Structures are given as structure tokens and as C-alpha cells.
Amino acid sequence: IQPLIFYYTLTGTTKIHAERLATTHFSETLSILSPILHDLAAIDLDDFFTTIPSSKDPTTAFFYLLLLPSYNVLDENNALAVFLAHLRDTHFDFRVDTAPLASLVGYTVFGFGDQGGWPGEEFCRQAREADRWMARLSAGHRAWALGTADVSKGDVEQRLEEWAGGVRVVMEEIVERGGGLGEAIEGSGDVLESEEEEEEEEEKEEEDEISSQPQQSIKPKKFRRMRPAQLSPTADLEDLKFPVPVNFTTESRSNLAPLPMVPASSPTHAALTKQGYTIIGTHSGVKLCRWTKSALRGRGSCYKYSFYGIASHRCMEATPSLACSNKCVFCWRHGTNPVGTTWRWSVDPPDMVFAGMKEGHYRKIKMMRGVPGVRAERLAEGLKIRHCALSLVGEPIFYPHINELVGMLHRERISTFLVCNAQHPDHLAALNHVTQLYVSVDAANPQALRQIDRPLHRDYWERFLRCMDILRERRMRQRTVFRLTLVKGFNIEDEAEGYAQLVQRACPAFIEVKGVTYCGTASATGAGLSMKNVPFWTEVVAFGRALEEALERRGMAYGIAAEHAHSCCLLLGDRERFWREGNWHTWIDYDRFFELCLGDKEFGPEDYIGEATPDWAGWGRGGFDPRDERVDRKGRAK
């Protein structure tokens, strides 16, 4: 028997359980091979759930174990929803056998859920649905009953161990019999077998209760609540043994009031608040950047100050949308923000979002008054927001009123630096002027993009390329920047040529090349990310040089304009547009930008170019402002 363990994970916890299950409970024997793990988000589902994978040894049979968490996410395109939809579509596909997985010697499912947060039918709902579909596709080869664990009770390991012990016994019995589940194994019948047994038991108990009551207290028997109200959408009409009630007055889900993205009572709200976010309304947030704290103390500023002249102590980092359509392996937001491909939540008005951002930011700035080393003049300047980085978490252009919000920022003379992930071309095309538009370009081919960004959209590469074309169309009206996050082992090796092709396609004004910042979270560990994937500064420089040469071979005049060695980040600029009088001019004239933006005339990036990039920020100079104090906590030479 070859056990195959399939799992789905957002934060890496389920993967940890799957790996522990494989190593602890299913050690290899003569008859039971060592389990093979598969991430449902990384495999081709047709290879495993439309047909059985082939084996070199014809005597080897497969046994499926599915470990599925429960996520209450309104999104049809996350990997878990796609998996359940695939099982359903395979069952209804007339081109596929009725039971394409019938050759499995068995399958079983284990679900992780939170009964406190999602009680009743929502508890382990995805695992229950998968169990039902697998029963149909495998011709009822459920080898062991569905196992569940409530994470709020803290006994997940115990429940998983009990379930795994039963599964192990079943495998050994199958080996002894030479294959086949046998009639004595619990749950080896039809998909609705357990539900029918429960109904029969409930009816019998009801009859016993009625017969034991006095005659005068017996009331006419009421109709039981019909099963379709409890079954998930995966139930077949052919499987139902009673008429299906139809209520023509019931409103569809789309007509009901939309739900909040991050309710105040949700675990997501609690997790983000614990990480230092101030949640605004139901879907926005603000947080004090660590570079803002550093700049207030005169200990250095963000790389954006070296590159563009953004004063870090006057910069607000915020987002109008905590939801994102990617699950990047290097995301340092701990994987606690919501995910989705379309906006399905209630929408807060932009004036409320803007007011909440300012209030939350100023409150955090004022909390810095008692911190040792804070400079009084910078604290006073920090109480007047000058810049806004719409890059905190999630996808800012996802917000339906993003243009109104950007307009409010500009009217208060706050510059806007907006970051998007190149997965929403329609939103990008509809975006009004921002001070600087970032696009995250984390891979040069569809395979690498899927591996590192883990996008939820199925047509993610087509969307990505459409965004590149939109950038090219708007390059003379919008100051555009490619943001390349380098992750060793994912997107550095032999990728310079591929990135050069994308630059040639989009023609951005600048290209930021930055080494990944390792955050050490479970989600990063679950994706195979460790400190080994963080490139050294010399490797970032080497990649920047290689990209510069690849662009030069294509006749494109890009050169390294600035650096911030502390952040492992360098900036390439378009020489034809931003090299003037022997100097790079990457800084921005913000006063001029507001004059142009609030005026009636069309303008482009060259119209608000600032003064020459300072010498200390230039190539080979390190990018540290000499007016600040360099502090090394480890006592090394400054």
C-alpha cells in the first residue's frame, strides 16, 4: 500500500501536522510504504482525483489521506474551494466514469476546525464535503470514519493520533486480506450511509419517547426538518428519498446584506490587532512602520527616503483593503489577512476610511513621545502626515472607492505610493493619478509566479501580462515602478533575462531590486522558506548588474541610480528620462506634484522631477543619511 497524504494550508499549520503524521504514524514496512505528501494548492488535481496515479509496481495500491482545515472565506478560487469544486465537477462530468477512484484500497478524511468561531454545520464543513464527494468517486471506499479536531480545545494532537491509529489498523487489515475493505470496516458503505443510520436512530428514539408518554400528552407528529436543509450543495437530487421543498420567495445570497470583511469579534481581527494593526471600520487598517520609529529617533530612514526623498517619520503606512488575492510565500503579514478574488464584503465610505487612517496613525505617533531618543523636531513633523504608503497589507486597488480615497489624500497634500500585485488589470486601468505606482513583479514566468506568489486567480498569468501592458500604455502619464523581491531558490537563478523581457514589455520608470525579508512565521516555514532563501547584499548587487546588462542587450538604457544597503535594495532608473546634467534625478518635487495633480492640465512623471539624488544615496555609497546616527546593537563598528 502506498499512502498519499493530501493537505491544504494557509498558515503552514496543516502541513506541519501532515509531516508529523507521515513520520510518526506511518513508518515504512514491507507492505506499507512511506507516505508521500502533496499540497493540494501545488498539484494538478486531475492527476490524483480524476484518475489514479500510475505506479511502477503493478501490485502497489494507493490509499488517500486528506487533511483539510476549515476557513470561512467567501472565495470560490482559493485552493480548497477549487479542490471541492473539482470533486463535484468530476462526479457530474459524463465523460468520466461514475467512480474513477474505485481502484483505491481506501480513503479517509480528517478536518481541523474551530467550533467556537464556526459552530454547528460550519465546523469542519470543507472536510465533510470532501468526505462525501470522495465516497461517490471511490465507490464507497471510505476506509475510516471522518475525523475532526477542535483547535480551540487544544487537543488536536490527541484527536489526530486517535484517528491515525485507526487508519493504521485498517491498512494492516487490508494487507492481511490481500486487498479490499471488507464488510466489517466502519463507514465502507455508501456516502449517505451514516446519515441514513442517524435518521433511523433519531426516528426510533422519537417513537420510543412517544410510546412512553401518557396517552393524553401525545401530540400529532410534526414533520421533521428535511435533510436538504443540512446537506451541503454537494448533495445529489437522486440521493434524496423525499420531495424537495421549493420556496420561491427566498432571496438569493447575492441579495442579502454583504458581510464585513474583518468583524470586530473575528479571530482575524484579534490576530491583526495583536500584530500592531489598527483596524478601521470593517476592511481597512493602519500600522506604524518600524522605519517611522527609527526616523523619529534619528537612526536612519527607509530606502524610499534614499530613492525618492520620502521622510519616513512623516509617512503613514495604511491600506483600504486588508484582503489580498495572493498568498505570497515571503509575505511578512503572517497570513492572517483575508483572501479573495472579488470584493464580496460590505464597503465603508472613503471619508470614514481616511479619517480612521489619520486618527490611528496620529495616535501611534503620539505614543512615541516617551520613547528614549525621539527627537522633538521630528516628532512635531511626524504629527503632520506628508506621505502615504498604500502598501500595508492586502490589495489597495481592490477597494471600490480607491480613487476617491486617493483624491482625499492629495487634497490634503499627502503623496501616494500605491502597491499592487498585477492581478487586477481592470482596477489598475481605472486608477487615477497617484504619486508613484508600484507593481510587484516576483517572477518572470508563470510557473515561478505560481510557486512564489500563490495567486488565487486561475488566469493569473494572463492578468499579470495585461497589467504589464497597462503600465506601458500609461508610462508617460504615471510614474511607474517594478518591485522585484528576490528569494534565493525561487526567482533569482537565471531569471535576469526573463525579467528583462517584462521590463521591455512594460517600460517602467524605475526598477527596485530588493532581497526578501525573512519573517520567521509558520506560513513561511510551510512554504519551504528559511534564512537560506534570503540573499546577501552582494547577490542582490550581482542580480542588479545582470539585469542592467540584459536590458542593455535589448537596447534599453537602464542604470543603477541609488542603493540602500541596509535594506538590501537598489534602484535602477531609465537613463533617458531621469539622468540629467550628469546626475540621477530620482527624487520627487512633491509641491510641484500637488500643483499639477490638483490642476486641470495633463502631466507626466518628468513634470515633477525633484532635485538631484544626494551623493550619500548614490551607487556605492550605502544610502545612509549622514545627518542620522548609525546604531549597531551588537556592538560592531559603525
XYZ file of C-alpha atoms in Angstrom:
638
model
C 0.000 0.000 0.000
C 1.272 3.453 -0.906
C -0.297 6.088 1.376
C -0.698 9.535 -0.171
C -1.308 12.373 2.284
C -3.001 15.409 0.761
C -3.239 18.648 2.719
C -4.216 22.267 2.271
C -2.658 25.021 4.353
C -2.791 28.796 4.627
C -0.525 29.416 7.606
C 1.517 26.202 7.480
C -0.101 24.502 10.482
C -1.835 21.774 8.495
C 1.395 20.994 6.671
C 3.179 20.577 9.994
C 0.502 18.109 11.122
C 0.746 16.262 7.801
C 4.516 15.928 8.060
C 4.285 14.753 11.657
C 1.595 12.256 10.679
C 3.798 10.840 7.927
C 6.883 10.442 10.095
C 5.268 9.362 13.365
C 2.364 7.084 12.463
C 3.207 5.647 9.072
C 6.780 4.431 9.154
C 7.624 2.208 6.209
C 7.153 -1.574 6.449
C 7.352 -4.399 3.945
C 3.695 -3.933 2.995
C 3.038 -0.260 3.775
C 5.340 2.179 2.033
C 6.466 5.531 3.400
C 3.750 8.172 2.812
C 4.107 10.797 0.108
C 2.865 14.320 0.893
C 1.074 16.544 -1.622
C -0.077 20.140 -1.220
C -3.495 20.481 -2.866
C -2.572 24.008 -3.945
C 0.519 22.833 -5.812
C -0.629 19.725 -7.697
C -2.665 19.095 -10.824
C -5.901 17.737 -9.358
C -6.640 15.712 -12.499
C -3.569 13.572 -11.841
C -4.926 12.344 -8.499
C -8.685 12.934 -8.318
C -9.850 12.233 -11.862
C -7.599 9.209 -12.328
C -5.399 7.180 -10.026
C -1.665 7.877 -10.434
C 0.325 5.153 -12.116
C 2.856 3.062 -10.234
C 5.994 1.292 -11.402
C 4.961 -1.743 -9.367
C 1.599 -3.102 -10.601
C 0.976 -4.697 -7.192
C 1.081 -1.331 -5.408
C -2.294 0.102 -4.398
C -2.971 3.644 -3.240
C -4.562 4.844 -0.018
C -5.611 8.515 0.219
C -5.477 10.526 3.452
C -6.872 14.073 3.300
C -6.080 16.682 5.979
C -8.261 19.762 5.500
C -8.636 22.874 7.661
C -11.817 24.959 7.760
C -11.707 28.535 6.518
C -14.777 30.727 6.463
C -13.596 32.651 3.384
C -16.085 33.820 0.770
C -13.937 32.958 -2.176
C -14.538 30.450 -4.943
C -10.965 30.493 -6.171
C -8.883 29.604 -3.139
C -7.228 26.214 -3.488
C -9.525 24.460 -1.019
C -12.679 25.689 -2.769
C -11.155 24.739 -6.123
C -10.458 21.239 -4.797
C -14.040 20.746 -3.607
C -15.356 22.119 -6.901
C -13.099 19.705 -8.766
C -14.533 16.742 -6.871
C -18.055 17.926 -7.611
C -17.355 18.571 -11.304
C -15.686 15.183 -11.691
C -18.738 13.478 -10.222
C -21.111 15.241 -12.644
C -18.850 15.005 -15.697
C -20.473 12.497 -18.079
C -17.099 11.919 -19.756
C -15.667 10.467 -16.556
C -16.508 7.091 -15.049
C -19.045 7.081 -12.242
C -16.363 6.066 -9.776
C -12.958 6.984 -11.256
C -11.237 6.409 -7.892
C -12.744 2.977 -7.302
C -9.327 1.315 -7.561
C -8.235 2.963 -4.313
C -7.931 0.466 -1.494
C -9.360 3.157 0.721
C -9.530 6.791 1.699
C -10.180 8.792 4.842
C -10.511 12.472 5.762
C -9.511 14.482 8.831
C -10.747 18.024 9.407
C -9.421 20.861 11.571
C -11.959 23.416 12.744
C -12.851 25.966 15.395
C -16.182 25.143 16.971
C -16.086 28.363 18.943
C -15.761 30.560 15.861
C -17.801 28.465 13.421
C -20.158 26.168 15.351
C -22.781 23.780 14.049
C -22.719 22.850 10.401
C -19.823 25.217 9.637
C -17.497 23.195 11.870
C -15.151 21.250 9.552
C -17.577 21.854 6.682
C -14.925 21.514 3.976
C -13.711 18.197 5.371
C -17.272 16.851 5.488
C -17.906 17.878 1.896
C -14.676 16.265 0.741
C -15.628 13.076 2.577
C -18.995 12.937 0.799
C -17.523 13.512 -2.635
C -14.720 11.015 -2.127
C -17.286 8.385 -1.165
C -19.021 8.844 -4.516
C -15.864 8.970 -6.596
C -14.318 5.938 -4.898
C -17.485 3.807 -4.926
C -17.809 3.982 -1.157
C -14.220 3.046 -0.279
C -14.191 5.036 2.925
C -11.689 3.085 4.998
C -12.111 5.012 8.237
C -14.701 7.438 9.520
C -14.230 11.184 9.189
C -12.021 12.554 11.955
C -12.320 16.082 13.338
C -10.436 18.237 15.832
C -11.463 21.474 17.513
C -8.403 23.751 17.647
C -9.988 25.862 20.399
C -9.871 22.901 22.804
C -6.152 22.305 22.393
C -6.452 18.552 21.828
C -5.659 18.460 18.117
C -2.659 16.163 18.555
C -4.677 13.698 20.616
C -7.565 13.575 18.132
C -5.215 13.221 15.191
C -3.317 10.430 16.947
C -6.526 8.510 17.686
C -7.669 8.871 14.084
C -4.262 7.882 12.692
C -4.184 4.804 14.916
C -7.461 3.596 13.466
C -6.308 4.256 9.924
C -3.118 2.313 10.546
C -5.096 -0.694 11.815
C -7.299 -0.571 8.703
C -4.260 -0.591 6.424
C -2.816 -3.594 8.216
C -6.130 -5.446 7.903
C -6.250 -4.673 4.184
C -2.749 -6.122 3.790
C -3.730 -9.269 5.701
C -6.765 -9.826 3.484
C -4.752 -9.125 0.348
C -6.830 -6.048 -0.542
C -10.371 -4.832 -0.082
C -12.034 -3.106 2.836
C -14.385 -5.883 3.840
C -17.865 -5.549 5.295
C -16.779 -5.156 8.907
C -14.925 -1.871 8.480
C -16.918 1.090 9.670
C -18.000 3.547 7.042
C -17.224 1.440 3.975
C -20.692 1.765 2.532
C -22.494 4.443 0.529
C -21.874 8.149 1.003
C -25.206 8.723 2.741
C -24.959 5.562 4.820
C -24.031 7.295 8.056
C -26.692 9.980 7.611
C -29.404 7.407 6.964
C -28.353 5.490 10.058
C -28.547 8.669 12.112
C -32.047 9.380 10.809
C -33.203 5.854 11.629
C -31.795 6.122 15.154
C -33.448 9.514 15.683
C -36.809 8.204 14.436
C -36.537 5.143 16.691
C -35.729 7.311 19.715
C -38.653 9.577 18.876
C -41.028 6.606 18.639
C -39.780 5.209 21.964
C -40.253 8.604 23.597
C -43.818 8.906 22.306
C -44.777 5.362 23.368
C -43.539 6.022 26.904
C -45.692 9.159 27.356
C -49.268 9.147 28.719
C -51.942 8.890 26.047
C -53.334 12.384 26.652
C -49.958 14.060 26.207
C -49.354 12.638 22.765
C -49.457 15.366 20.159
C -49.691 14.986 16.403
C -46.264 14.220 14.999
C -44.684 17.194 13.303
C -42.766 16.932 10.103
C -39.051 16.600 10.699
C -36.773 19.213 9.270
C -35.895 17.841 5.860
C -32.389 16.710 5.176
C -31.676 19.142 2.332
C -31.501 21.962 4.874
C -28.499 20.212 6.431
C -26.808 18.834 3.343
C -24.202 20.905 1.618
C -24.650 21.952 -2.024
C -22.827 18.758 -2.957
C -25.901 16.547 -2.382
C -27.476 14.869 -5.425
C -31.224 15.037 -6.029
C -31.067 11.359 -6.965
C -29.811 10.552 -3.460
C -32.753 12.201 -1.713
C -35.662 9.923 -0.735
C -38.268 12.637 -0.258
C -39.743 15.587 -2.185
C -37.536 18.634 -2.302
C -39.298 21.738 -0.893
C -39.007 24.814 -3.085
C -39.504 28.293 -1.660
C -39.901 30.772 -4.497
C -39.869 33.743 -2.107
C -36.395 33.073 -0.667
C -33.804 35.674 -1.580
C -30.536 34.563 -3.085
C -27.263 35.101 -1.262
C -26.395 37.925 -3.624
C -29.464 39.879 -2.474
C -28.613 39.617 1.202
C -26.630 42.249 3.050
C -22.884 41.732 2.462
C -20.824 40.579 5.404
C -17.982 42.601 6.960
C -14.507 41.590 5.807
C -12.998 41.618 9.303
C -15.696 41.608 12.013
C -14.592 43.002 15.358
C -15.298 39.648 17.014
C -13.411 37.540 14.448
C -10.093 35.739 15.030
C -8.657 37.702 12.092
C -9.366 40.998 13.857
C -7.762 39.721 17.048
C -4.669 38.424 15.208
C -4.096 41.633 13.246
C -4.617 43.790 16.322
C -2.063 41.691 18.185
C 0.427 42.337 15.379
C 0.073 46.096 15.868
C -2.547 46.959 13.253
C -5.329 49.427 13.958
C -8.398 48.096 12.167
C -10.511 50.832 10.596
C -14.154 50.017 10.010
C -14.550 46.545 8.548
C -11.795 46.295 5.926
C -9.073 48.939 6.359
C -6.012 49.225 8.556
C -3.041 51.344 9.566
C 0.210 50.439 11.292
C 3.341 52.286 12.361
C 6.281 51.208 10.221
C 9.494 50.313 12.024
C 11.326 52.840 9.817
C 8.967 55.558 11.061
C 10.038 54.741 14.620
C 13.682 54.707 13.575
C 13.434 58.064 11.789
C 11.750 59.673 14.799
C 14.832 58.719 16.810
C 17.250 59.856 14.102
C 18.535 56.352 13.491
C 18.011 56.056 9.756
C 15.157 56.070 7.294
C 13.516 53.721 4.841
C 15.015 53.045 1.424
C 12.221 55.222 -0.027
C 13.946 58.221 1.535
C 17.232 57.386 -0.190
C 15.476 56.753 -3.512
C 12.630 59.314 -3.620
C 13.043 61.701 -0.696
C 10.175 60.351 1.424
C 10.630 61.456 5.024
C 9.970 58.231 6.940
C 8.850 59.979 10.148
C 6.135 61.748 8.137
C 4.957 58.666 6.265
C 1.740 56.790 7.038
C 1.525 53.115 6.068
C -2.077 52.084 5.511
C -4.450 50.088 3.330
C -8.136 50.414 2.445
C -8.355 46.657 1.834
C -6.995 44.017 4.188
C -7.932 41.336 1.653
C -5.481 40.098 -0.957
C -5.711 37.785 -3.972
C -2.232 36.300 -3.446
C -0.677 34.209 -0.691
C 2.971 35.074 -1.295
C 5.446 32.769 0.415
C 7.500 35.731 1.654
C 4.596 37.831 2.963
C 5.501 39.124 6.431
C 1.864 39.790 7.314
C 1.711 36.330 8.938
C -1.032 35.071 6.607
C -3.799 36.343 8.876
C -5.407 38.767 6.428
C -8.455 37.664 4.380
C -8.068 36.393 0.834
C -10.392 36.666 -2.154
C -10.562 37.339 -5.868
C -13.597 39.649 -5.882
C -14.978 42.172 -3.424
C -17.866 40.458 -1.592
C -17.900 42.396 1.625
C -19.593 45.489 2.952
C -17.956 48.740 1.835
C -17.013 51.576 4.186
C -17.209 55.124 2.758
C -13.860 56.684 1.802
C -14.223 59.654 4.159
C -14.607 57.289 7.104
C -11.587 55.240 5.956
C -9.444 58.376 5.519
C -10.426 59.796 8.895
C -9.732 56.447 10.563
C -6.299 56.192 8.929
C -5.242 59.620 10.186
C -6.632 59.069 13.655
C -4.955 55.677 14.016
C -1.614 56.951 12.700
C -1.531 60.060 14.872
C -2.442 58.015 17.930
C 0.535 55.746 17.300
C 2.864 58.700 16.661
C 1.826 60.279 19.967
C 2.621 57.013 21.724
C 6.249 57.546 20.680
C 6.589 60.710 22.791
C 8.008 58.823 25.762
C 10.379 56.600 23.791
C 14.047 57.323 24.612
C 15.930 59.074 21.830
C 12.938 60.510 19.965
C 13.861 63.896 18.518
C 11.410 66.653 19.390
C 11.570 68.329 15.986
C 10.878 65.089 14.155
C 8.026 64.212 16.488
C 6.460 67.592 15.702
C 6.928 66.975 11.965
C 5.517 63.464 12.345
C 2.227 64.919 13.548
C 1.705 66.269 10.041
C 1.384 63.431 7.529
C 3.225 64.157 4.307
C 3.296 60.760 2.581
C 1.058 57.692 2.484
C 2.302 54.244 1.505
C -0.775 52.292 0.439
C 1.087 49.026 0.836
C 0.455 47.836 4.366
C -1.303 44.560 3.588
C -3.813 43.281 1.066
C -4.611 44.815 -2.312
C -5.377 48.589 -2.135
C -6.888 48.869 -5.636
C -9.355 46.174 -4.560
C -11.237 48.869 -2.611
C -14.189 50.078 -4.740
C -13.636 53.759 -3.784
C -9.857 53.838 -4.142
C -9.920 56.854 -6.485
C -11.990 58.894 -4.029
C -9.613 57.957 -1.206
C -6.550 58.915 -3.255
C -8.206 62.238 -4.112
C -8.740 62.993 -0.414
C -5.086 62.300 0.305
C -3.949 64.598 -2.494
C -6.249 67.417 -1.409
C -4.529 67.360 1.985
C -1.177 67.387 0.163
C -0.299 63.830 1.125
C 1.628 61.966 -1.559
C 0.503 58.471 -2.514
C 2.711 55.446 -3.133
C 0.382 52.620 -4.109
C 1.462 48.980 -4.466
C -0.493 46.350 -6.416
C 0.229 42.726 -7.257
C -0.600 42.787 -11.004
C -3.664 40.579 -10.633
C -6.444 43.151 -11.138
C -5.988 44.733 -14.587
C -9.466 46.290 -14.692
C -8.922 48.042 -11.382
C -5.460 49.132 -12.495
C -6.785 50.603 -15.726
C -9.412 52.588 -13.796
C -6.930 54.007 -11.275
C -6.440 57.779 -11.253
C -3.128 59.590 -10.796
C -1.000 58.562 -7.819
C 2.402 59.993 -6.935
C 4.071 56.674 -7.693
C 2.577 53.353 -8.785
C 4.315 50.147 -7.735
C 3.696 46.758 -9.310
C 5.072 43.657 -7.602
C 6.900 41.562 -10.194
C 8.013 38.492 -8.275
C 8.648 36.082 -11.147
C 9.405 36.082 -14.849
C 7.377 33.028 -15.905
C 4.010 31.511 -14.930
C 5.487 28.503 -13.117
C 7.671 30.614 -10.841
C 4.860 33.133 -10.253
C 2.524 30.374 -9.134
C 5.186 28.955 -6.835
C 6.194 32.193 -5.130
C 3.042 34.376 -5.203
C 0.499 31.530 -4.987
C -2.214 33.583 -6.747
C -5.870 32.658 -6.291
C -6.884 33.553 -9.839
C -6.768 30.662 -12.275
C -5.845 33.019 -15.121
C -3.175 34.673 -13.019
C -0.550 34.868 -15.785
C -2.930 36.416 -18.300
C -3.913 39.007 -15.706
C -0.270 39.635 -14.945
C 0.588 40.307 -18.589
C -2.432 42.578 -19.035
C -1.143 44.684 -16.150
C 2.251 44.908 -17.867
C 0.539 46.239 -20.998
C -1.442 48.785 -18.969
C 1.788 50.065 -17.429
C 3.275 50.545 -20.883
C 0.234 52.489 -22.048
C 0.405 54.795 -19.011
C 4.173 55.166 -18.737
C 4.098 58.792 -19.945
C 1.258 59.759 -17.559
C 2.132 57.737 -14.454
C 5.383 57.311 -12.549
C 5.675 53.511 -12.513
C 7.990 51.206 -10.584
C 8.720 47.485 -10.853
C 9.190 45.950 -7.398
C 11.339 42.785 -7.598
C 11.562 40.810 -4.364
C 14.424 38.337 -4.695
C 14.043 34.979 -2.951
C 17.020 32.677 -3.303
C 15.971 29.331 -4.718
C 12.740 30.776 -6.136
C 13.311 33.696 -8.509
C 16.996 34.649 -8.731
C 18.833 31.899 -10.580
C 18.954 32.560 -14.340
C 15.958 34.911 -14.117
C 17.541 38.197 -15.243
C 16.709 37.575 -18.902
C 13.085 36.827 -18.103
C 12.737 39.984 -16.015
C 14.363 41.983 -18.827
C 11.604 40.796 -21.174
C 8.955 42.051 -18.754
C 10.746 45.403 -18.404
C 10.846 45.686 -22.185
C 7.114 44.995 -22.270
C 6.051 47.465 -19.540
C 8.808 50.143 -19.716
C 8.641 51.230 -16.054
C 10.362 54.417 -14.944
C 12.248 52.598 -12.176
C 13.042 49.064 -11.053
C 13.522 48.274 -7.365
C 15.538 45.120 -6.705
C 15.232 44.033 -3.087
C 16.233 40.936 -1.168
C 13.412 39.221 0.704
C 12.984 39.954 4.408
C 12.523 36.721 6.337
C 9.780 36.978 8.929
C 10.127 33.539 10.510
C 6.422 32.720 10.554
C 4.769 29.335 10.209
C 3.436 30.327 6.798
C 6.947 30.983 5.523
C 8.202 27.734 7.008
C 5.286 25.877 5.457
C 6.239 27.232 2.059
C 9.799 25.982 2.446
C 11.190 29.447 3.215
C 14.073 29.890 5.635
C 17.074 32.152 6.172
C 18.798 30.224 3.402
C 16.402 31.895 0.953
C 17.474 35.419 1.977
C 20.094 36.693 -0.495
C 23.196 38.536 0.643
C 23.720 42.126 -0.442
C 26.447 41.013 -2.838
C 23.976 38.637 -4.502
C 21.386 41.421 -4.873
C 24.050 43.633 -6.454
C 25.099 40.835 -8.798
C 21.490 40.343 -9.897
C 21.063 44.099 -10.429
C 24.172 44.121 -12.612
C 22.943 41.120 -14.589
C 19.558 42.775 -15.150
C 21.247 46.010 -16.242
C 23.328 44.089 -18.802
C 20.305 42.127 -20.048
C 18.428 45.379 -20.623
C 21.426 46.915 -22.358
C 21.490 43.997 -24.811
C 17.894 44.868 -25.653
C 18.799 48.481 -26.318
C 17.233 49.804 -23.107
C 19.209 52.418 -21.174
C 18.672 51.500 -17.532
C 21.330 52.006 -14.886
C 21.788 51.652 -11.125
C 20.779 55.009 -9.690
C 20.704 54.548 -5.910
C 21.057 51.995 -3.152
C 20.067 51.303 0.447
C 22.430 48.582 1.591
C 20.752 48.151 4.986
C 17.525 47.086 3.229
C 19.406 45.025 0.616
C 17.759 47.178 -2.015
C 18.974 49.007 -5.114
C 17.235 51.143 -7.715
C 17.576 51.026 -11.490
C 16.317 54.031 -13.435
C 15.609 54.918 -17.049
C 18.636 56.981 -18.125
C 16.808 58.662 -20.980
C 14.225 60.135 -18.608
C 15.888 60.607 -15.214
C 19.603 61.182 -15.918
C 20.186 64.907 -16.285
C 23.309 67.033 -16.310
C 25.496 64.171 -15.121
C 23.296 63.209 -12.167
C 20.416 60.927 -11.396
C 17.177 62.704 -10.507
C 15.119 60.062 -8.731
C 13.744 62.354 -6.007
C 10.277 63.882 -6.337
C 9.211 67.530 -6.144
C 6.111 66.926 -4.022
C 4.880 70.534 -4.009
C 5.021 70.562 -7.801
C 3.148 67.250 -7.918
C 0.255 68.632 -5.879
C 0.064 71.715 -8.094
C -0.181 69.533 -11.185
C -2.463 66.937 -9.647
C -4.974 69.474 -8.355
C -4.866 71.405 -11.626
C -6.714 70.811 -14.887
C -3.821 70.071 -17.244
C -2.403 66.699 -18.216
C 1.063 65.963 -16.846
C 3.635 63.203 -16.715
C 6.397 61.889 -14.434
C 9.042 64.243 -15.836
C 6.967 67.265 -14.824
C 7.543 66.753 -11.098
C 11.137 65.521 -11.034
C 12.903 66.842 -7.953
C 16.459 67.775 -7.181
C 19.392 65.503 -7.919
C 19.686 62.324 -5.884
C 22.042 63.034 -2.931
C 25.573 61.702 -3.133
C 25.131 59.602 0.006
C 22.243 57.752 -1.693
C 24.125 57.139 -4.940
C 25.525 53.869 -6.195
C 28.246 52.532 -3.927
C 27.544 54.988 -1.091
C 25.349 52.794 1.128
C 22.276 55.048 1.199
C 22.514 56.165 4.860
C 21.781 59.837 5.546
C 24.843 61.287 7.343
C 22.564 63.526 9.415
C 21.277 60.410 11.205
C 23.069 58.354 13.803
C 24.081 54.837 12.865
C 23.352 52.449 15.753
C 24.530 48.842 15.953
C 23.011 46.896 18.808
C 25.612 44.138 18.501
C 28.492 46.480 19.259
C 30.114 46.246 15.854
C 31.961 49.148 14.237
C 29.574 51.782 12.885
